Amino acid sequence: MACGIASRLPSRASRTTRQPTETAMAMAHRTNLQLRYVPMPEEPEVLVLGSGGSMVGIARIRCATGGVGRFSPEPEDAFLVSHHLSNFRSDIRVDGKPVEKPANIAGLTSIHDYRRRIDCHMHTAFDTLTFHLPRAVLENACPDQRGGRLEDLSIDPSRPLDDPTVRALASAILPTLEFPERISLLYLDHVCSALATHIVTTYGRVSPARTGGMLAPWQERRVKEMIAANLDGEIRLADLAAECRLSVGHFVRAFRRTANTTPYQWLLQRRIDHAKELIRDGSQTLADVALACGFADQSHFTRTFSRLVGLSPRSWRQRDMLSNGVRPTAGSLGKSLGASLVGSPCA
């Protein structure tokens, strides 16, 4: 994962209708990905996932004052999903024609097709969460098919939609952007994969799907080994899918059919299993256990442990000792771990 800061570029004076060259396409991709075409007073931070032509850009764009003016993205085979976090007023032209649309109300979502010529004029302050999705990412999310590909999205260009699923996914990812130190690549991958799959299955014109299967035994074994070896979460769906020689979309569905859970949930459960072993050993503080198991901090670990296990780490430790015929005492909790558990308000 790489994080970048979007910079401002002056709007182009003119556009060309010729087919862009490979170099021009690469430049357009970088400009759109980093939102360099938006003349913001303050440069937005863009979280970039992936590599090559499959890079996804996530950004929260906030402008407290009106009058940002006009801006136009570069032509590119990609889409921008813009979820409105506030009410605002704007005018948009697509291929030179004004878009007749309802008001931009908080909670609605607009999907912009970068293959079209888009000119936007922002009149007021605004707050949006944006996802830059190249076609390659959407095609990876297509149902498994023999030689088929995403044909197009059946949407009114740039017209706001009321989409509860996008609203829920936006709510899931916003806290992550506020606390980047807690970012899990696998979690972000899952949210972006879910968004791409939803966009394709809801609005896409796709070739008929064929029935997918489960992971082969060797694929399941290898994926679980890779996840177990990377409990810090520094592994991506693309890495796991590549190891299985599958597309990301095919891999996620096959893993769920095989393990009855998602790769991210399986990772969380492995973290908790490892944490139980360390708690049972009793030689580490709870903060050390949290870091050893890939959690951002002790508070994050305690919340996740309590949610998945149904008990706080301290309560689980006491019950585990009783089940093994050991009467819990302050000393038997383990000198180092016990001090952390007793002294922590999160225990």
Coordinates of C-alpha atoms in Angstrom, one line a residue, residues 35-149:
L35 CA -7.3 14.0 -7.8
R36 CA -4.8 16.5 -9.2
Y37 CA -7.5 18.0 -11.4
V38 CA -9.4 19.3 -8.3
P39 CA -8.3 22.9 -7.6
M40 CA -8.6 22.6 -3.8
P41 CA -7.3 25.2 -1.4
E42 CA -5.8 22.4 0.6
E43 CA -4.5 19.3 -1.1
P44 CA -6.6 16.1 -0.2
E45 CA -4.8 13.0 1.0
V46 CA -5.3 10.0 -1.2
L47 CA -4.9 6.5 0.0
V48 CA -3.7 4.3 -2.9
L49 CA -4.0 0.5 -2.9
G50 CA -2.7 -1.9 -5.4
S51 CA -0.3 -1.4 -8.3
G52 CA -0.3 -0.9 -12.1
G53 CA -3.6 -0.4 -13.8
S54 CA -5.5 -1.8 -10.8
M55 CA -4.7 0.9 -8.3
V56 CA -7.7 2.1 -6.2
G57 CA -7.7 5.6 -4.8
I58 CA -9.7 6.5 -1.7
A59 CA -10.0 10.1 -0.4
R60 CA -12.1 12.3 1.7
I61 CA -12.4 15.7 0.0
R62 CA -13.5 18.5 2.2
C63 CA -13.8 22.2 1.3
A64 CA -15.2 24.5 4.0
T65 CA -15.8 27.4 1.5
G66 CA -17.5 27.7 -1.8
G67 CA -16.1 29.0 -5.1
V68 CA -13.6 26.2 -5.8
G69 CA -14.6 26.7 -9.4
R70 CA -14.6 24.4 -12.4
F71 CA -12.6 21.2 -12.8
S72 CA -12.4 18.3 -15.3
P73 CA -10.8 14.9 -14.9
E74 CA -8.6 13.4 -17.6
P75 CA -10.2 10.8 -20.0
E76 CA -9.5 7.3 -18.6
D77 CA -11.2 3.9 -18.6
A78 CA -12.2 4.2 -15.0
F79 CA -15.0 5.4 -12.7
L80 CA -15.2 7.7 -9.7
V81 CA -17.7 6.7 -7.0
S82 CA -18.4 9.9 -5.0
H83 CA -20.4 9.5 -1.8
H84 CA -21.8 12.8 -0.5
L85 CA -21.1 13.4 3.2
S86 CA -22.8 16.9 3.1
N87 CA -25.4 18.8 1.1
F88 CA -23.8 21.0 -1.6
R89 CA -24.7 22.7 -4.9
S90 CA -22.9 22.0 -8.2
D91 CA -23.4 22.0 -12.0
I92 CA -22.1 19.1 -14.1
R93 CA -21.8 18.8 -17.8
V94 CA -21.2 15.4 -19.5
D95 CA -19.9 15.5 -23.1
G96 CA -21.0 19.2 -23.2
K97 CA -24.6 18.6 -22.0
P98 CA -25.9 19.7 -18.6
V99 CA -26.9 16.9 -16.3
E100 CA -30.4 17.3 -14.9
K101 CA -30.2 15.9 -11.4
P102 CA -31.7 16.3 -8.0
A103 CA -29.9 18.2 -5.3
N104 CA -26.6 16.8 -3.9
I105 CA -27.9 15.6 -0.6
A106 CA -25.8 13.9 2.1
G107 CA -26.1 10.2 1.8
L108 CA -26.5 10.0 -2.0
T109 CA -23.8 8.7 -4.3
S110 CA -22.7 9.8 -7.8
I111 CA -20.9 7.6 -10.2
H112 CA -18.8 9.4 -12.8
D113 CA -17.6 7.7 -16.0
Y114 CA -14.1 9.0 -16.7
R115 CA -14.4 8.0 -20.4
R116 CA -16.9 10.8 -20.8
R117 CA -15.9 14.5 -20.9
I118 CA -16.9 15.7 -17.4
D119 CA -16.9 19.4 -16.4
C120 CA -17.9 20.2 -12.9
H121 CA -18.5 23.5 -11.2
M122 CA -18.7 23.5 -7.4
H123 CA -20.7 26.5 -6.0
T124 CA -20.7 25.7 -2.3
A125 CA -18.7 24.0 0.5
F126 CA -18.7 20.3 0.2
D127 CA -17.6 17.0 1.8
T128 CA -17.3 13.8 -0.2
L129 CA -15.7 10.3 0.1
T130 CA -14.4 9.2 -3.3
F131 CA -13.3 5.9 -4.7
H132 CA -11.3 5.8 -8.0
L133 CA -12.1 2.4 -9.6
P134 CA -10.3 1.4 -12.8
R135 CA -12.1 -0.9 -15.2
A136 CA -9.6 -3.7 -14.3
V137 CA -10.8 -3.6 -10.7
L138 CA -14.4 -3.8 -11.7
E139 CA -13.7 -6.6 -14.2
N140 CA -12.0 -8.5 -11.4
A141 CA -15.2 -8.3 -9.4
C142 CA -17.3 -9.7 -12.2
P143 CA -19.0 -13.1 -11.7
D144 CA -16.7 -15.9 -13.1
Q145 CA -17.1 -16.2 -16.8
R146 CA -15.5 -17.7 -19.9
G147 CA -13.9 -14.9 -21.9
G148 CA -16.5 -12.4 -20.9
R149 CA -15.8 -8.9 -19.6

